[in-house]
Short mmCIF file of C-alpha atoms in Angstrom, two decimals:
data_model
loop_
_atom_site.label_atom_id
_atom_site.label_comp_id
_atom_site.label_asym_id
_atom_site.label_seq_id
_atom_site.Cartn_x
_atom_site.Cartn_y
_atom_site.Cartn_z
CA MET T 48 119.62 115.41 108.57
CA LEU T 49 120.32 112.58 106.30
CA VAL T 50 122.07 113.45 103.16
CA LEU T 51 121.98 110.67 100.46
CA SER T 52 124.41 110.15 97.78
CA GLY T 53 123.41 110.82 94.23
CA ARG T 54 122.90 107.26 93.35
CA GLY T 55 121.09 106.12 96.57
CA GLN T 56 118.67 109.22 96.20
CA GLU T 57 117.79 108.29 92.78
CA PHE T 58 117.04 104.70 93.64
CA ALA T 59 114.71 105.76 96.54
CA ASN T 60 112.93 108.20 94.00
CA ARG T 61 112.81 105.63 91.32
CA VAL T 62 111.00 103.14 93.83
CA SER T 63 108.58 105.85 94.65
CA LEU T 64 107.89 106.88 91.29
CA GLU T 65 107.29 103.20 90.15
CA SER T 66 105.32 102.17 92.96
CA GLY T 67 103.38 105.42 93.28
CA GLN T 68 104.17 105.42 96.84
CA PRO T 69 105.57 108.09 99.02
CA VAL T 70 108.50 105.88 100.36
CA GLN T 71 110.08 108.86 102.08
CA GLN T 72 107.11 109.50 104.31
CA CYS T 73 107.45 106.32 106.24
CA TYR T 74 108.48 107.32 109.70
CA GLN T 75 109.59 103.70 110.91
CA CYS T 76 106.62 102.92 113.21
CA GLY T 77 106.87 99.29 112.61
CA LYS T 78 103.02 98.62 112.09
CA CYS T 79 103.61 96.69 108.97
CA THR T 80 106.10 94.41 110.82
CA ALA T 81 103.81 94.03 113.75
CA GLY T 82 101.14 92.33 111.58
CA CYS T 83 103.55 90.63 109.05
CA PRO T 84 102.84 86.87 108.93
CA ALA T 85 106.31 86.29 107.68
CA ALA T 86 108.73 88.84 109.54
CA SER T 87 110.05 86.39 111.89
CA PHE T 88 111.39 84.35 108.93
CA MET T 89 112.93 87.54 107.17
CA ASP T 90 116.45 88.86 107.24
CA TYR T 91 115.01 92.25 107.38
CA ALA T 92 111.69 93.03 108.63
CA PRO T 93 109.06 94.99 106.43
CA HIS T 94 109.82 98.47 108.08
CA GLN T 95 113.64 97.79 107.66
CA VAL T 96 113.00 96.95 104.00
CA ILE T 97 111.41 100.27 103.48
CA HIS T 98 114.18 102.04 105.49
CA LEU T 99 116.82 100.40 103.30
CA VAL T 100 114.88 102.01 100.30
CA GLN T 101 114.74 105.25 102.12
CA LEU T 102 118.52 105.12 102.52
CA GLY T 103 119.04 104.23 98.89
CA LEU T 104 120.80 100.96 99.77
CA GLU T 105 119.85 99.28 96.42
CA GLU T 106 122.11 96.42 96.45
CA VAL T 107 121.27 95.37 99.97
CA VAL T 108 117.55 95.52 99.82
CA LEU T 109 117.31 93.85 96.19
CA SER T 110 119.45 91.07 97.44
CA CYS T 111 117.74 90.44 100.72
CA ARG T 112 115.64 87.37 101.67
CA ALA T 113 112.72 89.21 103.00
CA ILE T 114 111.20 90.36 99.72
CA TRP T 115 111.08 86.82 98.57
CA VAL T 116 109.60 85.48 101.93
CA CYS T 117 106.78 88.05 101.76
CA THR T 118 103.45 86.39 101.36
CA SER T 119 101.66 89.05 99.50
CA CYS T 120 99.00 89.18 102.12
CA TYR T 121 98.43 93.15 102.12
CA THR T 122 98.08 93.28 105.91
CA CYS T 123 101.05 95.94 105.75
CA THR T 124 99.15 97.97 103.02
CA ALA T 125 95.84 97.66 104.87
CA ARG T 126 97.28 99.10 108.38
CA CYS T 127 100.18 101.43 107.27
CA PRO T 128 99.09 104.83 108.94
CA CYS T 129 100.80 106.69 106.21
CA ARG T 130 98.78 104.81 103.65
CA ILE T 131 101.94 103.42 102.06
CA GLU T 132 101.27 100.32 100.00
CA VAL T 133 104.10 98.42 101.42
CA ALA T 134 102.97 95.25 99.70
CA ARG T 135 103.20 97.11 96.13
CA ILE T 136 106.76 98.16 97.11
CA MET T 137 107.71 94.59 97.60
CA ASP T 138 106.43 93.79 93.95
CA ILE T 139 108.51 96.56 92.69
CA LEU T 140 111.47 95.52 94.54
CA ARG T 141 111.15 91.83 93.40
CA ALA T 142 110.81 93.04 89.90
CA ARG T 143 113.95 95.13 90.02
CA ALA T 144 115.85 92.41 91.83
CA ARG T 145 114.76 90.17 88.72
CA ARG T 146 116.04 92.78 86.22
CA LYS T 147 119.32 92.82 88.00
CA GLY T 148 119.59 88.99 88.24
CA LEU T 149 119.53 89.34 92.04
CA HIS T 150 116.55 86.82 92.34
CA ARG T 151 118.77 83.73 91.48
CA GLY T 152 118.88 81.47 94.35
CA GLN T 153 115.52 82.56 96.01
CA ARG T 154 113.14 79.93 96.32
CA ALA T 155 110.02 82.01 95.75
CA ALA T 156 111.50 83.36 92.52
CA LEU T 157 112.18 80.00 91.23
CA PHE T 158 108.58 78.94 92.26
CA ALA T 159 107.14 81.72 90.35
CA ASP T 160 109.12 81.07 87.31
CA LEU T 161 108.00 77.46 87.23
CA PHE T 162 104.30 78.45 87.95
CA LEU T 163 104.19 81.06 85.21
CA ASP T 164 106.00 78.80 82.77
CA SER T 165 103.39 76.24 83.08
CA VAL T 166 100.69 79.06 82.56
CA ARG T 167 102.61 80.35 79.49
CA ARG T 168 102.71 76.76 77.87
CA HIS T 169 99.27 75.78 78.82
CA GLY T 170 97.13 78.72 79.43
CA ARG T 171 96.33 77.38 82.82
CA LEU T 172 98.32 76.01 85.55
CA HIS T 173 99.06 72.42 85.34
CA GLU T 174 99.50 71.55 89.35
CA LEU T 175 101.02 68.09 88.86
CA GLU T 176 103.82 69.49 86.51
CA LEU T 177 104.52 72.52 88.55
CA GLY T 178 105.07 70.01 91.64
CA ALA T 179 106.98 67.71 89.74
CA ARG T 180 109.16 70.43 88.26
CA TRP T 181 109.48 72.00 91.63
CA GLY T 182 110.79 68.84 93.19
CA LEU T 183 113.26 68.34 90.37
CA SER T 184 114.71 71.84 90.43
CA THR T 185 115.10 71.84 94.36
CA GLY T 186 116.63 68.31 94.37
CA GLN T 187 113.91 67.14 96.75
CA PRO T 188 111.55 65.19 94.41
CA TRP T 189 110.09 63.28 97.22
CA ARG T 190 109.44 66.01 99.58
CA GLU T 191 105.75 66.51 98.40
CA ALA T 192 105.11 62.93 97.59
CA ASP T 193 103.01 62.20 100.71
CA LEU T 194 100.61 65.18 99.65
CA ALA T 195 100.85 64.23 95.91
CA ALA T 196 99.87 60.70 96.66
CA GLY T 197 96.93 61.83 98.86
CA LEU T 198 95.76 64.11 96.07
CA VAL T 199 96.04 61.43 93.44
CA ALA T 200 94.11 58.97 95.50
CA LYS T 201 91.34 61.57 95.69
CA ARG T 202 91.68 62.20 92.21
CA LYS T 203 92.45 65.92 92.92
CA LEU T 204 95.46 66.09 90.67
CA ARG T 205 94.83 66.45 86.94
CA LEU T 206 97.14 64.13 85.20
CA ARG T 207 96.94 65.51 81.62
CA PRO T 208 98.08 69.32 81.08
CA PRO T 209 95.18 71.70 80.44
CA ARG T 210 95.19 73.40 77.16
CA ILE T 211 93.12 76.46 75.88
CA LYS T 212 92.32 77.51 72.60
CA GLY T 213 93.71 80.90 73.17
CA VAL T 214 97.17 79.66 74.46
CA GLU T 215 98.90 81.81 71.67
CA GLU T 216 97.04 85.03 73.22
CA VAL T 217 98.39 84.05 76.41
CA ARG T 218 101.88 83.64 75.07
CA ARG T 219 101.56 87.01 73.52
CA ILE T 220 100.66 88.53 76.92
CA PHE T 221 103.88 87.16 78.51
CA ARG T 222 106.12 88.23 75.51
CA GLU T 223 104.63 91.78 75.20
CA ALA T 224 104.74 92.44 78.92
CA ALA T 225 108.36 91.51 79.19
CA ARG T 226 109.18 93.62 76.32
CA LEU T 227 107.28 96.57 77.65
CA GLU T 228 108.59 96.45 81.17
CA GLU T 229 112.21 96.02 79.85
CA GLY T 230 111.84 98.85 77.42
CA GLU T 231 110.35 101.01 80.41
CA HIS T 232 113.11 100.31 82.85
CA GLY T 233 115.98 99.22 80.46
CA MET S 299 67.40 82.57 87.71
CA VAL S 300 70.39 85.16 87.80
CA ARG S 301 73.06 84.60 85.35
CA TYR S 302 76.91 85.09 85.96
CA ALA S 303 80.07 84.57 83.95
CA TYR S 304 81.84 81.97 85.85
CA TYR S 305 85.52 81.93 86.19
CA PRO S 306 86.46 78.70 88.05
CA GLY S 307 90.22 79.14 88.41
CA CYS S 308 92.81 76.47 87.86
CA VAL S 309 92.56 74.50 90.97
CA ALA S 310 88.86 74.01 90.15
CA GLU S 311 90.09 71.31 87.93
CA GLY S 312 92.26 69.73 90.41
CA SER S 313 93.22 70.39 94.16
CA GLY S 314 90.13 72.39 94.77
CA ARG S 315 87.66 70.30 92.84
CA GLU S 316 85.42 69.84 95.88
CA TYR S 317 84.99 73.62 96.13
CA GLU S 318 83.95 73.52 92.44
CA MET S 319 81.45 70.66 93.24
CA ALA S 320 79.93 72.39 96.09
CA ASN S 321 79.73 75.90 94.27
CA ARG S 322 78.06 74.31 91.47
CA ALA S 323 75.42 72.34 93.56
CA VAL S 324 74.76 75.32 95.85
CA ALA S 325 74.49 77.85 92.83
CA ALA S 326 71.87 75.49 91.21
CA ARG S 327 69.84 75.41 94.44
CA LEU S 328 70.00 78.91 94.80
CA GLY S 329 68.82 79.70 91.29
CA LEU S 330 72.21 81.08 90.21
CA GLU S 331 73.13 80.20 86.64
CA LEU S 332 76.91 79.86 86.41
CA VAL S 333 77.97 80.15 82.68
CA GLU S 334 81.74 79.19 82.53
CA ILE S 335 83.82 81.78 80.57
CA GLU S 336 84.99 79.89 77.50
CA ASP S 337 88.61 79.39 77.09
CA TRP S 338 89.42 81.53 80.46
CA ASN S 339 93.11 81.64 81.17
CA CYS S 340 95.11 81.63 84.61
CA CYS S 341 95.04 84.98 86.38
CA GLY S 342 98.71 84.57 87.29
CA ALA S 343 97.84 84.68 90.85
CA THR S 344 100.66 85.72 93.20
CA PRO S 345 103.59 84.70 90.94
CA GLY S 346 102.25 86.93 88.23
CA HIS S 347 102.25 90.21 90.09
CA ASN S 348 105.55 89.32 91.88
CA THR S 349 107.24 88.92 88.59
CA GLY S 350 105.87 91.90 86.51
CA HIS S 351 103.13 94.65 86.92
CA LEU S 352 102.08 94.52 83.49
CA LEU S 353 102.05 90.75 83.37
CA GLY S 354 100.04 90.68 86.78
CA LEU S 355 97.35 92.91 84.90
CA ALA S 356 97.22 91.54 81.65
CA LEU S 357 96.64 88.06 82.53
CA PRO S 358 93.35 88.64 84.43
CA ALA S 359 92.42 91.46 82.03
CA ARG S 360 91.88 88.95 79.43
CA ASN S 361 89.32 87.05 81.19
CA LEU S 362 87.60 90.50 82.28
CA ALA S 363 87.46 91.13 78.45
CA LEU S 364 85.96 87.71 77.99
CA ALA S 365 83.35 88.29 80.55
CA SER S 366 82.50 91.68 79.14
CA GLY S 367 81.76 90.00 75.83
CA MET S 368 79.30 87.75 77.54
CA GLY S 369 77.53 90.87 78.81
CA LEU S 370 77.35 89.17 82.27
CA ASP S 371 78.72 90.10 85.82
CA LEU S 372 81.78 87.77 86.69
CA VAL S 373 81.85 85.34 89.82
CA ALA S 374 85.25 84.21 90.84
CA PRO S 375 85.06 81.57 93.67
CA CYS S 376 88.89 81.43 94.27
CA ALA S 377 89.79 84.43 96.54
CA ALA S 378 93.17 84.63 94.84
CA CYS S 379 91.58 84.89 91.29
CA TYR S 380 88.95 87.28 92.54
CA ASN S 381 91.48 89.55 94.31
CA ARG S 382 93.72 89.66 90.85
CA LEU S 383 90.50 90.25 88.71
CA VAL S 384 89.31 93.15 91.04
CA THR S 385 92.76 94.54 91.18
CA ALA S 386 93.46 94.53 87.44
CA GLN S 387 89.87 96.13 86.70
CA ARG S 388 90.20 98.99 89.26
CA GLU S 389 93.87 99.81 88.42
CA ILE S 390 93.17 99.71 84.48
CA ALA S 391 89.92 101.78 85.03
CA CYS S 392 91.94 104.42 86.73
CA ASP S 393 94.63 104.95 83.90
CA PRO S 394 93.72 105.50 80.40
CA GLU S 395 97.29 104.84 79.34
CA LEU S 396 96.97 101.40 80.84
CA GLN S 397 93.70 100.74 79.15
CA VAL S 398 95.61 101.28 75.70
CA LEU S 399 98.42 99.11 76.81
CA MET S 400 95.93 96.33 77.72
CA GLY S 401 94.84 96.51 74.15
CA ARG S 402 98.27 95.84 72.84
CA LEU S 403 99.19 93.15 75.17
CA LEU S 404 95.95 91.20 74.53
CA GLY S 405 95.63 91.78 70.95
CA ARG S 406 91.91 92.62 71.36
CA ASP S 407 90.04 95.60 72.71
CA TYR S 408 89.84 95.74 76.45
CA HIS S 409 86.71 96.29 78.15
CA GLY S 410 86.33 95.56 81.81
CA ASP S 411 82.96 96.84 82.78
CA ARG S 412 81.16 94.11 84.45
CA ARG S 413 81.20 93.71 88.11
CA VAL S 414 83.59 91.17 89.53
CA LEU S 415 81.95 89.04 92.71
CA SER S 416 83.54 86.58 94.89
CA MET S 417 81.65 83.51 95.54
CA VAL S 418 80.62 84.83 99.13
CA GLU S 419 79.06 88.08 97.57
CA ALA S 420 77.10 86.17 94.75
CA VAL S 421 75.64 83.79 97.42
CA ALA S 422 75.02 86.76 99.99
CA ALA S 423 73.35 88.50 97.14
CA VAL S 424 70.53 85.91 97.06
CA GLY S 425 69.31 87.19 100.47
CA ALA S 426 68.91 85.90 103.92
CA GLU S 427 65.23 85.00 103.39
CA ARG S 428 65.52 82.83 100.46
CA MET S 429 68.52 80.94 102.11
CA LYS S 430 66.39 80.47 105.08
CA ALA S 431 63.52 78.93 103.11
CA LEU S 432 65.84 76.52 101.49
CA THR S 433 67.42 75.34 104.83
CA VAL S 434 65.92 71.85 105.48
CA ARG S 435 68.85 70.70 108.00
CA PRO S 436 69.76 73.73 109.90
CA LEU S 437 73.25 73.71 111.33
CA GLU S 438 72.16 74.13 114.85
CA GLY S 439 74.70 73.11 117.46
CA ILE S 440 77.43 73.54 114.91
CA THR S 441 80.28 76.08 115.85
CA VAL S 442 82.08 77.31 112.85
CA ALA S 443 85.32 79.52 112.78
CA CYS S 444 84.87 81.51 109.76
CA TYR S 445 88.24 82.06 108.12
CA TYR S 446 88.43 84.77 105.47
CA GLY S 447 92.17 84.93 104.84
CA CYS S 448 93.74 87.86 102.87
CA LEU S 449 92.66 87.99 99.42
CA LEU S 450 88.94 88.12 100.11
CA VAL S 451 89.44 91.32 102.25
CA ARG S 452 92.75 93.07 101.32
CA PRO S 453 93.88 95.47 100.30
CA PRO S 454 90.95 97.67 101.43
CA ALA S 455 91.36 100.32 98.94
CA VAL S 456 90.68 97.76 96.08
CA ILE S 457 88.66 95.05 97.77
CA ARG S 458 85.67 96.66 99.30
CA GLY S 459 82.42 95.53 100.75
CA ASP S 460 83.35 94.04 104.01
CA ASP S 461 85.46 95.07 107.10
CA PRO S 462 88.98 94.36 106.29
CA GLU S 463 89.90 93.57 109.90
CA ASP S 464 86.64 92.10 111.18
CA PRO S 465 84.81 90.88 108.11
CA ARG S 466 81.33 89.41 108.44
CA LEU S 467 79.69 88.29 105.26
CA LEU S 468 80.80 84.50 105.68
CA ASP S 469 79.57 84.57 109.50
CA ASP S 470 76.15 86.06 108.44
CA LEU S 471 75.60 83.48 105.57
CA LEU S 472 76.42 80.57 107.91
CA ARG S 473 74.39 82.06 111.06
CA GLY S 474 71.62 82.44 108.72
CA VAL S 475 71.53 78.63 108.01
CA GLY S 476 71.59 77.97 111.84
CA ALA S 477 75.25 77.63 112.72
CA THR S 478 76.99 79.52 115.48
CA THR S 479 79.94 81.35 114.43
CA VAL S 480 82.96 82.37 116.80
CA ASP S 481 84.21 85.88 117.10
CA TRP S 482 87.93 85.09 116.89
CA ALA S 483 91.01 87.06 116.15
CA HIS S 484 92.20 85.05 113.28
CA LYS S 485 89.59 85.67 110.59
CA THR S 486 92.12 87.46 108.29
CA GLU S 487 95.30 86.10 109.59
CA CYS S 488 97.49 85.02 106.59
CA CYS S 489 97.89 81.23 106.00
CA GLY S 490 101.33 81.80 104.28
CA ALA S 491 99.46 81.31 100.94
CA ALA S 492 101.69 80.72 97.98
CA GLN S 493 104.77 80.08 100.27
CA ALA S 494 103.57 76.48 100.94
CA LEU S 495 106.39 75.15 98.47
CA PRO S 496 109.14 77.90 98.81
CA HIS S 497 108.95 78.61 102.39
CA GLU S 498 106.97 75.83 104.00
CA GLU S 499 108.14 77.03 107.52
CA VAL S 500 106.07 80.03 107.22
CA VAL S 501 103.03 78.19 106.10
CA LEU S 502 103.35 75.58 108.89
CA SER S 503 103.84 78.24 111.72
CA ARG S 504 100.72 80.21 110.29
CA VAL S 505 98.49 77.32 110.05
CA ARG S 506 99.46 76.20 113.42
CA ARG S 507 98.33 79.36 115.21
CA ILE S 508 95.16 79.46 113.01
CA LEU S 509 94.12 75.84 114.08
CA GLU S 510 95.30 76.66 117.71
CA ALA S 511 92.88 79.68 117.78
CA ALA S 512 89.94 77.61 116.33
CA VAL S 513 90.43 74.96 119.02
CA THR S 514 90.52 77.46 121.65
CA PHE S 515 87.15 78.86 120.55
CA ARG S 516 85.69 75.29 120.57
CA ALA S 517 85.08 75.32 116.98
CA ASP S 518 83.78 72.13 115.09
CA CYS S 519 85.21 73.15 111.89
CA ILE S 520 86.85 75.92 110.07
CA ALA S 521 84.85 77.43 106.93
CA THR S 522 86.99 78.99 104.09
CA ALA S 523 86.08 80.46 100.83
CA CYS S 524 89.66 80.09 99.16
CA PRO S 525 91.12 77.00 97.82
CA LEU S 526 94.72 78.03 98.77
CA CYS S 527 93.73 78.74 102.31
CA HIS S 528 91.90 75.32 102.27
CA ALA S 529 95.10 73.50 100.76
CA ASN S 530 97.24 74.81 103.51
CA LEU S 531 94.76 74.26 106.44
CA ASP S 532 93.71 70.73 105.25
CA GLN S 533 96.49 69.27 103.43
CA ARG S 534 99.29 70.35 105.38
CA GLN S 535 97.30 69.86 108.98
CA ALA S 536 99.10 66.47 109.34
CA ARG S 537 102.63 68.09 108.72
CA VAL S 538 101.87 70.64 111.41
CA ASN S 539 101.16 68.08 113.83
CA ARG S 540 104.27 66.11 112.75
CA ARG S 541 106.40 69.23 113.06
CA PHE S 542 105.10 70.58 116.30
CA GLY S 543 104.00 67.41 117.95
CA THR S 544 100.23 68.72 118.05
CA ASP S 545 97.13 66.67 117.30
CA TYR S 546 94.77 68.90 115.45
CA ARG S 547 91.87 67.03 113.81
CA MET S 548 90.19 70.18 112.76
CA PRO S 549 87.77 69.78 109.60
CA VAL S 550 88.21 72.51 107.04
CA LEU S 551 85.12 73.05 104.92
CA TYR S 552 84.31 75.25 102.12
CA PHE S 553 81.47 77.61 103.16
CA THR S 554 79.43 76.24 100.07
CA GLN S 555 79.79 72.65 101.42
CA LEU S 556 78.26 73.88 104.68
CA LEU S 557 75.37 75.70 102.90
CA GLY S 558 75.08 72.54 100.79
CA LEU S 559 74.56 70.35 103.88
CA ALA S 560 71.91 72.99 105.30
CA PHE S 561 70.12 72.84 102.05
CA GLY S 562 69.92 68.76 102.34
CA LEU S 563 72.41 68.12 99.68
CA ASN S 564 74.08 64.86 99.44
CA PRO S 565 77.58 65.12 101.09
CA GLY S 566 79.07 63.10 97.98
CA GLU S 567 77.65 65.69 95.78
CA LEU S 568 79.33 68.39 97.87
CA GLY S 569 82.85 66.56 97.82
CA LEU S 570 82.96 66.15 101.32
CA GLY S 571 85.01 62.91 101.03
CA LEU S 572 87.80 64.60 99.03
CA HIS S 573 89.37 66.32 102.23
CA PHE S 574 92.50 65.08 104.00
CA VAL S 575 91.12 65.74 107.60
CA PRO S 576 87.97 63.60 107.84
CA THR S 577 84.71 65.35 107.79
CA ALA S 578 82.27 62.35 108.41
CA GLU S 579 81.77 62.89 111.90
CA LEU S 580 80.79 66.50 111.44
CA VAL S 581 78.73 65.65 108.50
CA ARG S 582 76.93 62.94 110.45
CA ARG S 583 75.82 65.56 113.11
CA ILE S 584 74.28 67.74 110.49
CA ALA S 585 72.65 65.17 108.29
#
């Protein structure tokens, strides 16, 4: 029988509680991994990510690449025979990794930050700005240039940022959500 | 005339503007009045719920509240927006505590009591008979691979109505206007979605498989109902060819573009010149 240290057990319980998912019920059948579009690009396959949670290996799972390569396609959730919402657990793990600063250096985390910053400032996404900031932040400003040029030629990139009247309401959502999530887990 | 509160989504003003053009044109033909939600905001898409649970709910919740204020059911053409709106609505409805929290986050009373429909559902609700009556150029001889992607069908506990493994709504619509659709295994295989920038290798490998499957089934084109799927399949098709030494030339059309052609609408009006992979030859065969 597996005996977890107090800290490991606590982590597994916290993830279960926060996600509302019975993590310990996973019997490692691997169906989530079989259908995962990104599994071959991950360091730990989805079923292994769940196993790491079960084992309470918090640091390992929160710093793994897998949770950031996940495409949030919900195939795992749709097919789990234990009805564990694996994709939801991925969300919880990403949020926890962020709170511990373990998301730094993960490209998908940077992308989410830039995307949401655009939404926070304008109320809607400004695609051109996101693309430009992504290029500058990753040090590859010309990587998407061919696509950007095609989009501009077809007038499929809005040049001026959008702006909604309720932008203050949107900023309030960002502020309050961050405050509440911090309070809840602080 | 059926009226809906319409949530275009951020890419409707940019990279997905041909979808917007086709939706508006087809809706007009079908007698659907799309009343744009005034001052709508971004739903947060994948980055929203990846970053924080409450953020991922509250951003769509503001739009649900606005639609509720209009007293109209809501139509969201983008599969990602649709998914976030339905998810937020269901989750908040099941949790009274969340409902109170939403009020605090939004700074206004939250009501999310109106139905949320995808564009596919809104069009399907018009009924096969009316669609048939409007068809002046049936898509006979055109073989379509209907690509649903993820967010129109999953997770099944939240997104209901179609089979999550073998959905048929799009197939039924396009068959209804004369097209042949293929029974392929890639209807709901993920295209890599929002990983296009952070992890392009995932997207390119996925898109290659989807294109290969469509070619194997001798499809003339892929039909989609999601601007993110469309961007990956259409815009990145040339990169797939460069990366893997392939030579795919698979037109990727929005389903409303195909319907519009069947209804005799002008290809220009449907934004058919705005794709990366040329559609002219296919359009010629229909028009």
